[in-house]
XYZ file of C-alpha atoms in Angstrom:
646
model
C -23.029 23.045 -15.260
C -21.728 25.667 -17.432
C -20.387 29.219 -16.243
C -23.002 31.101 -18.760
C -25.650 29.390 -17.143
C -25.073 30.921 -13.427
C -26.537 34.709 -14.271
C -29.508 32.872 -15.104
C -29.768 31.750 -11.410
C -31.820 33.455 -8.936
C -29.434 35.283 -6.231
C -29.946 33.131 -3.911
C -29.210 29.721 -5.421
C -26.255 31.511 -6.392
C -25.376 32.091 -3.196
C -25.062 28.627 -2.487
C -23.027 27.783 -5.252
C -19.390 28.237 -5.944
C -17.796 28.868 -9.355
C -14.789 26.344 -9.915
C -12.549 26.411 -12.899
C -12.167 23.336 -15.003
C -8.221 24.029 -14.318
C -8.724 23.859 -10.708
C -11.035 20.436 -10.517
C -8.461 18.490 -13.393
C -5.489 19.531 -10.699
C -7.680 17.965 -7.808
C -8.789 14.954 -10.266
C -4.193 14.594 -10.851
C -3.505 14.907 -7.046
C -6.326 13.145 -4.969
C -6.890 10.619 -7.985
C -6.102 7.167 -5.841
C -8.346 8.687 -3.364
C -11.444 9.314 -5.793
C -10.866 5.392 -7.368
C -11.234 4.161 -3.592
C -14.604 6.182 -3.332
C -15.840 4.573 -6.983
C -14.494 1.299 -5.080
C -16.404 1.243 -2.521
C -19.565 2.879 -4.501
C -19.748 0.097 -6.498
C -22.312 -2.915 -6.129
C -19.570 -6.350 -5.210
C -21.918 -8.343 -7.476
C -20.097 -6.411 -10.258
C -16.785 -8.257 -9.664
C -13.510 -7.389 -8.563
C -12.371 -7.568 -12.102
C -15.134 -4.945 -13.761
C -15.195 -2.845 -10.359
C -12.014 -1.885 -10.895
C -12.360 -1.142 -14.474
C -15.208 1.031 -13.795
C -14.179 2.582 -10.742
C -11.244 3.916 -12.704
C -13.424 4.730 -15.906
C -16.325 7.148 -13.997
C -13.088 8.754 -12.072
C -11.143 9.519 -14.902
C -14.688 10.762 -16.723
C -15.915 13.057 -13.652
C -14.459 16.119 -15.450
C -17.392 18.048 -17.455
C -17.096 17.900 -21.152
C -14.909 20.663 -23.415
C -13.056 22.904 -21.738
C -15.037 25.485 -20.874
C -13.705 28.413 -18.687
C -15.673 27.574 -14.984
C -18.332 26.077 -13.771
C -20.447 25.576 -10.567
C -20.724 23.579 -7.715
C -22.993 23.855 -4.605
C -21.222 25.590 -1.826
C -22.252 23.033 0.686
C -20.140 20.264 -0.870
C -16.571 22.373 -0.732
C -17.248 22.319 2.765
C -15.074 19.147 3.680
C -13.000 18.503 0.979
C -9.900 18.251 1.037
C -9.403 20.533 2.540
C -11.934 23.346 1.566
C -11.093 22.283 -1.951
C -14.264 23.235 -4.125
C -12.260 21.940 -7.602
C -12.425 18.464 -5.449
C -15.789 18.566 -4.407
C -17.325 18.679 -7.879
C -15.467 15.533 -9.167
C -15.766 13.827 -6.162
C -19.770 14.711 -6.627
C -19.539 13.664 -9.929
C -17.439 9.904 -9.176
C -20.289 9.462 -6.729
C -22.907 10.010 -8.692
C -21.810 8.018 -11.715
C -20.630 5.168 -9.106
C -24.597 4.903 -7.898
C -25.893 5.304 -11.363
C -23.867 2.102 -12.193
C -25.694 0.297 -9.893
C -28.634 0.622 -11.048
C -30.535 -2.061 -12.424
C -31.155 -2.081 -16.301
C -34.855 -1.908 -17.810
C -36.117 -3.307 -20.575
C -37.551 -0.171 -21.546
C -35.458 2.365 -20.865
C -31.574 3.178 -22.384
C -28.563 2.279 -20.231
C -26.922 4.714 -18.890
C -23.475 4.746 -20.109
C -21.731 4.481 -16.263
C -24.350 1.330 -16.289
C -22.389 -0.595 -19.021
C -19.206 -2.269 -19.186
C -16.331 0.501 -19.536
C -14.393 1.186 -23.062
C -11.845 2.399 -21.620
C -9.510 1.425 -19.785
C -9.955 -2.119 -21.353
C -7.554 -5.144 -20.374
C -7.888 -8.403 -22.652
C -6.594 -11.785 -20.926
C -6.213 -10.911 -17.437
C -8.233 -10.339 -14.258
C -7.056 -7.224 -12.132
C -7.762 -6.811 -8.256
C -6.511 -5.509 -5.416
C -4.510 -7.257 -2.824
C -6.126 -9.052 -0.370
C -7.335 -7.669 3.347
C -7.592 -10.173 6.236
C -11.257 -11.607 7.883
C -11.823 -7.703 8.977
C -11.981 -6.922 5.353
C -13.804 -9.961 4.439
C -16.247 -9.427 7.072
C -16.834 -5.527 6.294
C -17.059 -6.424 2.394
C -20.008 -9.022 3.152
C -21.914 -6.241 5.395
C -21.301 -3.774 2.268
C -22.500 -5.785 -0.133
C -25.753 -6.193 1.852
C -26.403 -1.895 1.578
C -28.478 -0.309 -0.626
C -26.016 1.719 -3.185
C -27.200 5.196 -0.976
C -26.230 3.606 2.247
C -23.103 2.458 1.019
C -21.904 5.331 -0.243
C -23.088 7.124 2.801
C -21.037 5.061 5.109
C -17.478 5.847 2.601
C -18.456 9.246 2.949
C -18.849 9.117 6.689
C -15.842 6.539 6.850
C -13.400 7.793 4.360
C -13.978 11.416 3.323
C -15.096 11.956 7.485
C -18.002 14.526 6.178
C -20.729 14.998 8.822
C -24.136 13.581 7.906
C -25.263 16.974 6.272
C -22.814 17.363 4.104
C -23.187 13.822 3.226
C -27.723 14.603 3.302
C -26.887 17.077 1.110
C -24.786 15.910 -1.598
C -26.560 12.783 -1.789
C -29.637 15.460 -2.947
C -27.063 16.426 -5.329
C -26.743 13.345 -6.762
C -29.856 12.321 -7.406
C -30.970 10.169 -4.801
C -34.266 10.273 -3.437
C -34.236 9.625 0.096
C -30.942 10.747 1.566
C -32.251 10.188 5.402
C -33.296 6.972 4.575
C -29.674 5.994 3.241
C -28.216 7.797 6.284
C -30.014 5.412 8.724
C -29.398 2.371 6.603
C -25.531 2.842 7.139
C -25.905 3.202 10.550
C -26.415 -0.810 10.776
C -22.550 -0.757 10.205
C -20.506 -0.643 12.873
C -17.837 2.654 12.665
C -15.563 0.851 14.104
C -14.843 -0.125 10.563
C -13.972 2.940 8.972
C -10.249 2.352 9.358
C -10.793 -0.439 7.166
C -12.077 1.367 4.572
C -8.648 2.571 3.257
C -6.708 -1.030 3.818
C -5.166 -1.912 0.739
C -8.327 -4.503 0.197
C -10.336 -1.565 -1.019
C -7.018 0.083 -3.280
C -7.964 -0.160 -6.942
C -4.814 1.286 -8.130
C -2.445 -1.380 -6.176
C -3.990 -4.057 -8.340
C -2.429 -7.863 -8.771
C -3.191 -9.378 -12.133
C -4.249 -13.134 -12.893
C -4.976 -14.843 -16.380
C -8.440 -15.276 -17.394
C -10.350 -18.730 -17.215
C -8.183 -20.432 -19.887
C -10.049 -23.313 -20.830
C -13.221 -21.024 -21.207
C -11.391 -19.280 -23.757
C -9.861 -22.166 -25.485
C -13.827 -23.356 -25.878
C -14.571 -19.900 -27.185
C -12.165 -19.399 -29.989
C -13.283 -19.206 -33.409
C -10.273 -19.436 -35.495
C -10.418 -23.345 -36.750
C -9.027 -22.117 -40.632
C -6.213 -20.102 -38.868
C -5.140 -23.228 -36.773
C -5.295 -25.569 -39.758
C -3.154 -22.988 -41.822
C -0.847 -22.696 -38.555
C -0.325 -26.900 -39.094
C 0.656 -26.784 -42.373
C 3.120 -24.252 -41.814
C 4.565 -26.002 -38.919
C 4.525 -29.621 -40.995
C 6.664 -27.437 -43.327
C 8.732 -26.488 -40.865
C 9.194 -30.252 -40.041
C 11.100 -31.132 -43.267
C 13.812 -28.200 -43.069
C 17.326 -29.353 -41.945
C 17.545 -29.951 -37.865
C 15.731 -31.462 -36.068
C 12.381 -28.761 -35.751
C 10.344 -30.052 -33.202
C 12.339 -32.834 -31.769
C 12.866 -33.933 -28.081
C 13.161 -31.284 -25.472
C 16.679 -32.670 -24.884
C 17.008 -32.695 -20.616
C 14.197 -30.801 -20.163
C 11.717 -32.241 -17.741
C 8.291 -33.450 -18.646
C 5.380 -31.155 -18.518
C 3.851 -29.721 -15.659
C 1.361 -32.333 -15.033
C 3.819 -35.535 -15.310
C 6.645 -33.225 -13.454
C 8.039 -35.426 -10.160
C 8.706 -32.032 -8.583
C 5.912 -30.126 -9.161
C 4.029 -33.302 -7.732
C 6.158 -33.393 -4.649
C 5.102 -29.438 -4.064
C 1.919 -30.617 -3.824
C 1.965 -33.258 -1.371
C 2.438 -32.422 2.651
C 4.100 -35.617 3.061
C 7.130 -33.902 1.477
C 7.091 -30.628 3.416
C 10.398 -30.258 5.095
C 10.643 -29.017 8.512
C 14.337 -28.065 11.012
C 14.556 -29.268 14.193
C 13.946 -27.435 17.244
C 17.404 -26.398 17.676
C 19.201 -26.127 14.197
C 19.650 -22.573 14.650
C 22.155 -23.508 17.401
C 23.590 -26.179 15.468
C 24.649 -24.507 12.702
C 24.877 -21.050 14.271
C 22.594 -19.799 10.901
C 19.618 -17.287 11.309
C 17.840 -17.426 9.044
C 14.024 -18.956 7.952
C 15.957 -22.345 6.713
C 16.091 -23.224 10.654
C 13.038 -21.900 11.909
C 11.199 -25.358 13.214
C 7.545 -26.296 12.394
C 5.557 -24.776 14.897
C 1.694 -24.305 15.820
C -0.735 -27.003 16.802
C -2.331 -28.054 13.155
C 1.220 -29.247 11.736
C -0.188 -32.700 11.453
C -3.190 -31.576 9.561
C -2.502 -33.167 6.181
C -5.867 -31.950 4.883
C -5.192 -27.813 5.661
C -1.601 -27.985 4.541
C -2.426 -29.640 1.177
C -5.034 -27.108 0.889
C -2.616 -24.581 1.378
C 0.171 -26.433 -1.469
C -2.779 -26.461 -4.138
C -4.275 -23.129 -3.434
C -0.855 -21.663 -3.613
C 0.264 -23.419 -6.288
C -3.348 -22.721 -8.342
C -5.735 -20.244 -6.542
C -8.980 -20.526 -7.583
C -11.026 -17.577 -8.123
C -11.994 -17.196 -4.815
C -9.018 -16.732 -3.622
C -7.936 -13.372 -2.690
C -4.207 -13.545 -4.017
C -2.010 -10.872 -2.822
C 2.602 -10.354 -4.042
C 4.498 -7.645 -3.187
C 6.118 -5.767 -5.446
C 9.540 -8.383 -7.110
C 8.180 -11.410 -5.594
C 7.551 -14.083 -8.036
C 3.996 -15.582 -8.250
C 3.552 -19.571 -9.038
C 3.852 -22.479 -7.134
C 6.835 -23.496 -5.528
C 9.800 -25.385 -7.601
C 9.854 -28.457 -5.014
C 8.553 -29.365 -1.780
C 8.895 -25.932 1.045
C 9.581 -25.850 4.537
C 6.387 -25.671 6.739
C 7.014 -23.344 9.279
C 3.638 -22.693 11.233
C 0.352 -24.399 11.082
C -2.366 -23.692 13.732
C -5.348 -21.375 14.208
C -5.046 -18.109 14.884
C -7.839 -16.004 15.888
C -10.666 -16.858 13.848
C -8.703 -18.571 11.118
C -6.464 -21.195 10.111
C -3.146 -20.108 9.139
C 0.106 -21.670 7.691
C 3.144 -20.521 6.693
C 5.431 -21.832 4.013
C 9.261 -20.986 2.730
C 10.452 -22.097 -0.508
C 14.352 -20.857 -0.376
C 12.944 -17.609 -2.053
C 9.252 -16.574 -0.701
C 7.336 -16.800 2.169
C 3.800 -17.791 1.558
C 0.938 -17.159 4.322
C -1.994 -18.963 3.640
C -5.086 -18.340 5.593
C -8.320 -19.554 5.600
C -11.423 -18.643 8.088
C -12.484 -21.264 10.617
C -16.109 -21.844 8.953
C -15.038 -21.794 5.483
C -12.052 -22.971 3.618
C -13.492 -21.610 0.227
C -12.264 -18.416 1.210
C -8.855 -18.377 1.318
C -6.124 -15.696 0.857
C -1.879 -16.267 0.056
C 0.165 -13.962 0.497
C 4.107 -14.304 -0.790
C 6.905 -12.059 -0.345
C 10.336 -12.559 -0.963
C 12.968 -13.192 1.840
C 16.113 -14.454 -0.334
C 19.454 -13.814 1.401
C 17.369 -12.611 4.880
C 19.068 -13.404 7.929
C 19.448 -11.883 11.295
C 16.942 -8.976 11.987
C 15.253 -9.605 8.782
C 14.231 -13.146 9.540
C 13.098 -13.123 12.893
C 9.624 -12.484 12.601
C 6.311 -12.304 10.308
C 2.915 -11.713 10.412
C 0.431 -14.329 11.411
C -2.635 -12.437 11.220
C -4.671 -9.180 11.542
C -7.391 -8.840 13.451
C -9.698 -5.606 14.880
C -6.879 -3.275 13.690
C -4.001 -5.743 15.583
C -1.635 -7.887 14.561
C 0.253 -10.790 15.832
C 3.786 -11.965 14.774
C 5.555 -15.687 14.892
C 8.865 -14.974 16.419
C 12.393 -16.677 15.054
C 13.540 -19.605 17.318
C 16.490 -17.384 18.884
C 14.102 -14.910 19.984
C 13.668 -14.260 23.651
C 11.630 -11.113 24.704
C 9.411 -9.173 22.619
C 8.132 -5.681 23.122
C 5.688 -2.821 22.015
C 7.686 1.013 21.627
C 6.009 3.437 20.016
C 8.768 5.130 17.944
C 7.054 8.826 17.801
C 7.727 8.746 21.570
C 11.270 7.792 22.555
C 10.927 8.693 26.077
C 7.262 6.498 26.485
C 7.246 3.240 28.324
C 8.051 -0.036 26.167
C 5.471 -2.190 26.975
C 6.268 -6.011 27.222
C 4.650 -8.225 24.878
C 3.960 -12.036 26.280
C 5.112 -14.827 23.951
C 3.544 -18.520 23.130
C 5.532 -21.437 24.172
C 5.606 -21.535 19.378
C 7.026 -17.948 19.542
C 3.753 -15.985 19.032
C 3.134 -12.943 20.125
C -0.090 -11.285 21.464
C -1.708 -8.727 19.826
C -1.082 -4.848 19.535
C -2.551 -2.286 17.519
C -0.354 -2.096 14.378
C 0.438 1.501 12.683
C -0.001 -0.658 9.259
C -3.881 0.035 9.164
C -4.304 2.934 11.146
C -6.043 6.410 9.229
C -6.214 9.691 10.009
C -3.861 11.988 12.240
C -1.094 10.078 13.231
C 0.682 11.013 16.850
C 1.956 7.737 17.295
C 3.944 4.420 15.542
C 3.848 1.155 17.836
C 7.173 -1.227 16.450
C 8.209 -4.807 17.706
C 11.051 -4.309 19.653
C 12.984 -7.909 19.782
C 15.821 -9.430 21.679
C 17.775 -12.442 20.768
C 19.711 -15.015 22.896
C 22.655 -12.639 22.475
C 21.256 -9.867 24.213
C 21.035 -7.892 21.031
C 18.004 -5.683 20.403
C 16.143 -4.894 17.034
C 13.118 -2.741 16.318
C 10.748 -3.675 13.514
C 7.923 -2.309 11.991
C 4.448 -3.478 10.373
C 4.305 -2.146 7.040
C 1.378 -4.443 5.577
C 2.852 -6.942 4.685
C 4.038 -10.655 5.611
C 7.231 -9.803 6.580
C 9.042 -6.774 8.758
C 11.115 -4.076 8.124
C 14.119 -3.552 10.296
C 14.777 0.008 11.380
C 18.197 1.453 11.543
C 20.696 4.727 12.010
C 23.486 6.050 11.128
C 25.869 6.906 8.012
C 24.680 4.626 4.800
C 27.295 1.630 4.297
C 27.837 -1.459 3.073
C 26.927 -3.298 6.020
C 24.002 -3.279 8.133
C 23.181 -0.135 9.740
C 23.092 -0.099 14.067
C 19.576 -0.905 14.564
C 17.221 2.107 15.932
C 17.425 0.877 19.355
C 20.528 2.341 19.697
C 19.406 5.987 19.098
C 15.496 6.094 19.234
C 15.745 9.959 19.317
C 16.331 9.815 15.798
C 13.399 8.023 14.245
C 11.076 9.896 16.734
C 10.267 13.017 14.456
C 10.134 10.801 11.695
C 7.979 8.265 12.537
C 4.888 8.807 11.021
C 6.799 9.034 7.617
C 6.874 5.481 6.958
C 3.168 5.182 6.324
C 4.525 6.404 2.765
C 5.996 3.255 1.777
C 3.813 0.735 3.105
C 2.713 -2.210 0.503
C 6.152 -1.887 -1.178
C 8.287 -5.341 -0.359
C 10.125 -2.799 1.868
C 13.169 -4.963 3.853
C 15.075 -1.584 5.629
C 14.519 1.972 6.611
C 17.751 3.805 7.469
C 17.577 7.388 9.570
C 20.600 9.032 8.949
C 21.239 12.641 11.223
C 23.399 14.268 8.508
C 23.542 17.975 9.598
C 22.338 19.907 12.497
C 22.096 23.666 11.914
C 21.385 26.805 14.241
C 18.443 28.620 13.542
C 18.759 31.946 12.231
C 17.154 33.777 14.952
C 18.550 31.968 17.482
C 16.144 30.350 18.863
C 17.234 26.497 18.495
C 18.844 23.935 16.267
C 17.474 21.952 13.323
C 18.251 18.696 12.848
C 17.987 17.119 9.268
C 17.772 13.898 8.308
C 17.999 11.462 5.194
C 15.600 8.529 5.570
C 16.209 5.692 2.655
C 14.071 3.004 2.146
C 15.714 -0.707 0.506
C 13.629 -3.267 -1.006
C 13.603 -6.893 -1.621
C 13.961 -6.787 -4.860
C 16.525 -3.955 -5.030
C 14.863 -1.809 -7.340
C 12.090 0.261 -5.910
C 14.392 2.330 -3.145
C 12.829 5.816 -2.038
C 15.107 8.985 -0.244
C 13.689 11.550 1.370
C 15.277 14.442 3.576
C 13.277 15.673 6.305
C 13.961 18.995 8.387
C 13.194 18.880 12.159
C 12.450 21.765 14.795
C 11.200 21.841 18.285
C 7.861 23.194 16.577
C 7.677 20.013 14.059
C 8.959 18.092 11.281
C 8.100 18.069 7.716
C 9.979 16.194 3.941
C 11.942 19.090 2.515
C 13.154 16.368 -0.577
C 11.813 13.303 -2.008
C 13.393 11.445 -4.992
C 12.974 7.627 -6.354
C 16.074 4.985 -7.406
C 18.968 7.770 -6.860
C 22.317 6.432 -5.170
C 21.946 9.644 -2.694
C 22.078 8.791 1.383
C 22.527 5.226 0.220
C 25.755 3.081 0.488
C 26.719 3.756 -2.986
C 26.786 7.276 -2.405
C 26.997 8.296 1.560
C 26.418 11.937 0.650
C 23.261 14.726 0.661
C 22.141 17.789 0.121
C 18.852 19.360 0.925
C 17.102 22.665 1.167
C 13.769 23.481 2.915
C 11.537 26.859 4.182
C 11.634 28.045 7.498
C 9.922 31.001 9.036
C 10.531 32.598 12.273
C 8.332 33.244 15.253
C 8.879 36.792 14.341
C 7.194 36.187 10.858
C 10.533 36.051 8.836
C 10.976 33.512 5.977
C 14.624 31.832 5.319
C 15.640 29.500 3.091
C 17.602 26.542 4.932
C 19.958 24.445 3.124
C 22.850 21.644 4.713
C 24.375 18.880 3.644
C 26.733 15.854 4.878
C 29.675 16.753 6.993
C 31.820 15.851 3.913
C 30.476 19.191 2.119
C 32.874 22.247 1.774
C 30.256 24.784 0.229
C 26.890 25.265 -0.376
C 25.008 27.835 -2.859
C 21.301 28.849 -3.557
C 20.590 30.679 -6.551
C 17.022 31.877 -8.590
C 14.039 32.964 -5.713
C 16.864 33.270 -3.194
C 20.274 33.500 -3.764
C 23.877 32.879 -1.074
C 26.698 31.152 -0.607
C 28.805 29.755 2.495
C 31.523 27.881 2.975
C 30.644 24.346 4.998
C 27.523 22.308 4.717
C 25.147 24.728 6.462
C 23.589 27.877 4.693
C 20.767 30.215 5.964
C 19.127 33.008 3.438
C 16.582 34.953 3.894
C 13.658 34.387 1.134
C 10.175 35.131 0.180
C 7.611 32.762 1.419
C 7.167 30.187 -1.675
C 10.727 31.184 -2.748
C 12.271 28.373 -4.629
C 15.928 28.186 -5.508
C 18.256 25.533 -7.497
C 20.705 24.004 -4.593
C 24.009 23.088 -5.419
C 26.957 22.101 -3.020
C 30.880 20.484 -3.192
C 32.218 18.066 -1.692
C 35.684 17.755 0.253
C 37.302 15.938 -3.404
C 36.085 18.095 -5.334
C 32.980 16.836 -6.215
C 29.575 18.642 -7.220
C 26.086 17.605 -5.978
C 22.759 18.741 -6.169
C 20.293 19.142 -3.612
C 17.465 16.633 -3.344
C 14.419 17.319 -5.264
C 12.101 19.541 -3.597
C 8.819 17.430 -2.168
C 6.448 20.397 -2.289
């Protein structure tokens, strides 16, 4: 609604209303946009397809702004309420994504125009591939089915309940808003689901802007093409081609024959060629790694599941919920894997598979193989820490892990906590563990971040953590270098404050997090220290590594510094500089900069200005102050502070 239209109000409509400018709701469109594509999502009838829901979910978000760019308009007061927080630029697109979303799931009348939210989306448009999200486990299949059975109303009711956490009269009330007619009735409807689901609802099952990409149906389109004169015009070029000097389309010289004639693609499909270690290999060779983990669970004799497993992960169907992190390669494998698990695990039958390269996870439920999922992540060159577990399945918001041969005890710490009991974790005579609530899945506040604590036949001890995916990430301390970091067993104090950070880079193919106490600096008024410390994430596939500096009190702990693919706090380059606001009990702001011990000076210039010699600086500054950080190193060298997160 338009600004000029609010005088015309009575006073007291106005008076529930709130005047937003168009500025403020395109900022809260920009920053909570992955959140407002979930709601679509979810809005969304299934029967549209995973393909043309996330099409559409992205279309009615990115259309929720009001047309021209008029100076303000209004929103009903009762809908800031909630959001984000108190956020009334939010509210009105998030009113207007969900009132779109349930407009598109409307049926269409024969007498009546579509509604443009009701027809296929213009933009954005993808020709020649299907886009969806990764895949969930049977939690998310199960919660998908009982969705799909609610009204539009009473699915949206339940995200808003589940996701946004509004109370059911904000969520009465801005269903009025958006037209629908019996808002009590929808309430009541999504009462039949369970909340015990609502963690669910922001898995990356339900993620429309994580999205995996498959070809269309090819054959379809080969059927469908009209171009008969182009092809016949495309022959007579190539005979031309034919008759100039070389060979043109001769033999393929030592290439092997096509896919379907190909000995070793055949042998990838057959289980009678699935290699397997013996039980003891790992002590034979002294190697640890996933090339002598032995076959393990009781189903490894089921030739049936594991060729079902080869062909689906060689060609899912469309059924299958297909799901790569980030620098894995997709496709079958190039010859016959190792099997390294096969058996049932909670309600589904799982099996897991290692090419040299990837693991793949294939899993389908107990009463019905047509709905399978693969996973594959890549594992080349792991060894030690980072092959000695993965992920056999999630279940109720736990997970279970298949331990590495060499494994011993396993154990549950919750890394927020150093001081907190580890609790022991009981292991299957085939290395499984039980299940524990993982941190992987887990929304809202979090006060606490359960790892897999692990000790080998050595004695030595390594925490991992679940960071959705297939594989582990090994946790570990100290000054970045070229070889492996001590792992955070060794000083759990460190990771403690930092815990909760590394729900930022879950679903990334991450394969280390390194905590690295650079600096700690007394506070200005005396009343403690402040410890600061560079966290860097490595990847699988190299690329993809995140740094952030993070500033710790006794009051808290907060990112001062966040930057992607820089050689900062990494092995490359074992140095950092960061700055980051402080205020005193006494109400006074500073400006708190430090860097590595390596640093000789550090200086602060625009909103606050200073200098010191060392790596620690304190200077008093405005609250919201910022300042360009710059610092030099013991050779000589300059460097420049990390770039500010806020």
């Amino acid at each position: 609604m338009q600004s000029q239209d609010v005088a015309q109000r009575p006073a007291s409509s106005r008076a529930q209303e709130s005047v937003v400018d168009i500025d403020q709701a395109e900022a809260a469109l920009v920053e909570h946009y992955p959140r407002l594509v979930r709601l679509a999502y979810l809005t969304l009838p299934p029967a549209l397809g995973r393909n043309r829901r996330v099409l559409t979910a992205h279309a009615l978000t990115q259309r929720a702004l009001p047309r021209g760019r008029k100076s303000a308009f209004v929103i009903p007061a009762q809908a800031t309420v909630a959001g984000r927080e108190h956020n009334p630029g939010y509210a009105y697109v998030r009113l207007q994504v969900v009132r779109t979303a349930l407009e598109a799931g409307l049926p269409l009348r024969r007498k009546a125009w579509p509604k443009r939210s009701q027809l296929p989306p213009l933009l954005p448009q993808v020709w020649g591939l299907r886009l969806f999200p990764r895949s969930g486990g049977a939690d998310e299949l199960a919660l998908d089915q009982r969705l799909s059975a609610l009204t539009s109303p009473a699915r949206v009711a339940y995200v808003l309940r589940g996701l946004e956490k509004l109370p059911d009269p904000q969520i009465r009330a801005l269903l009025k808003e958006a037209d629908v007619d019996n808002p009590a009735a929808a309430l009541a409807e999504a009462d039949s689901v369970s909340p015990q689901q609502y963690p669910l609802l922001s898995s990356p099952e339900y993620d429309p802007c994580s999205l995996h990409a498959r070809p269309t149906d090819l054959m379809r389109r080969r059927q469908h093409m009209k171009a008969a004169l182009a092809a016949t015009a495309a022959v007579v070029v190539c005979g031309a081609l034919l008759g100039l000097p070389g060979e043109g389309w001769g033999p393929d010289g030592a290439a092997a024959p096509s896919y379907a004639r190909n000995p070793a693609a055949q042998a990838a499909l057959d289980p009678a060629k699935l290699t397997s270690a013996t039980a003891t290999a790992w002590q034979a060779t002294g190697r640890t790694d996933f090339t002598t983990w032995p076959a393990r669970g009781d189903l490894t004799k089921d030739k049936a599941l594991l060729r079902r497993a080869l062909a689906v992960w060689a060609r899912p169907g469309e059924s299958v919920q297909v799901s790569v992190t980030p620098g894995t390669p997709a496709g079958p494998p190039p010859g016959p894997p190792q099997l390294l698990y096969a058996g049932e695990v909670d309600n589904l039958r799982v099996v897991l598979l290692h090419d040299g390269l990837r693991i793949a996870r294939y899993a389908e439920p107990l009463d019905d193989p047509d709905l399978a999922a693969v996973d594959l992540t890549r594992v080349d060159g792991a060894t030690g820490p980072a092959a000695s577990a993965l992920v056999l399945g999630r279940a109720d918001g736990n997970v279970r892990y298949l331990t590495a041969p060499w494994v011993r005890e396993a154990a549950v710490r919750d890394l927020a906590k150093p001081d907190a009991e580890v609790r022991a974790l009981a292991l299957t005579k085939d290395g499984a563990t039980a299940p524990f609530a993982s941190p992987a899945v887990r929304t809202g506040e979090c006060r606490s971040w359960d790892v897999l604590q692990l000790t080998d036949a050595w004695g030595g001890t390594r925490l991992l953590t679940d960071l959705s995916e297939v594989t582990l990430a090994h946790l570990t301390v100290g000054r970045p270098q070229a070889a492996p970091g001590r792992d955070a067993s060794a000083s759990p104090t460190t990771w403690a404050p930092f815990a909760c950070s590394l729900a930022a880079v879950r679903s990334q193919g991450v394969r280390t997090v390194n905590a690295w106490q650079f600096a700690r600096q007394p506070l200005p008024d005396g009343s403690g220290d402040a410890d600061w410390v560079c966290t860097r994430t490595e990847t699988w596939r190299g690329a993809g590594t995140r740094t952030l500096t993070q500033f710790s009190t006794a009051a808290g702990a907060y990112i001062t510094g966040a930057a992607d693919e820089v050689p900062a706090c990494g092995p490359a380059d074992p140095h950092v500089l960061a700055a980051g606001p402080w205020k005193s009990a006494t109400g006074d702001s500073y400006l708190l900069a430090a860097g590595s011990k390596d640093t000789v000076s550090v200086e602060l210039t625009g909103g606050a200005s200073g200098s010191a010699p060392g790596n620690l600086l304190a200077v008093p500054a405005e609250e919201g102050a910022q300042a360009e950080l710059k610092g030099t190193l013991a050779n000589g060298r300059e460097i420049e502070g990390l770039q500010s997160a806020q």
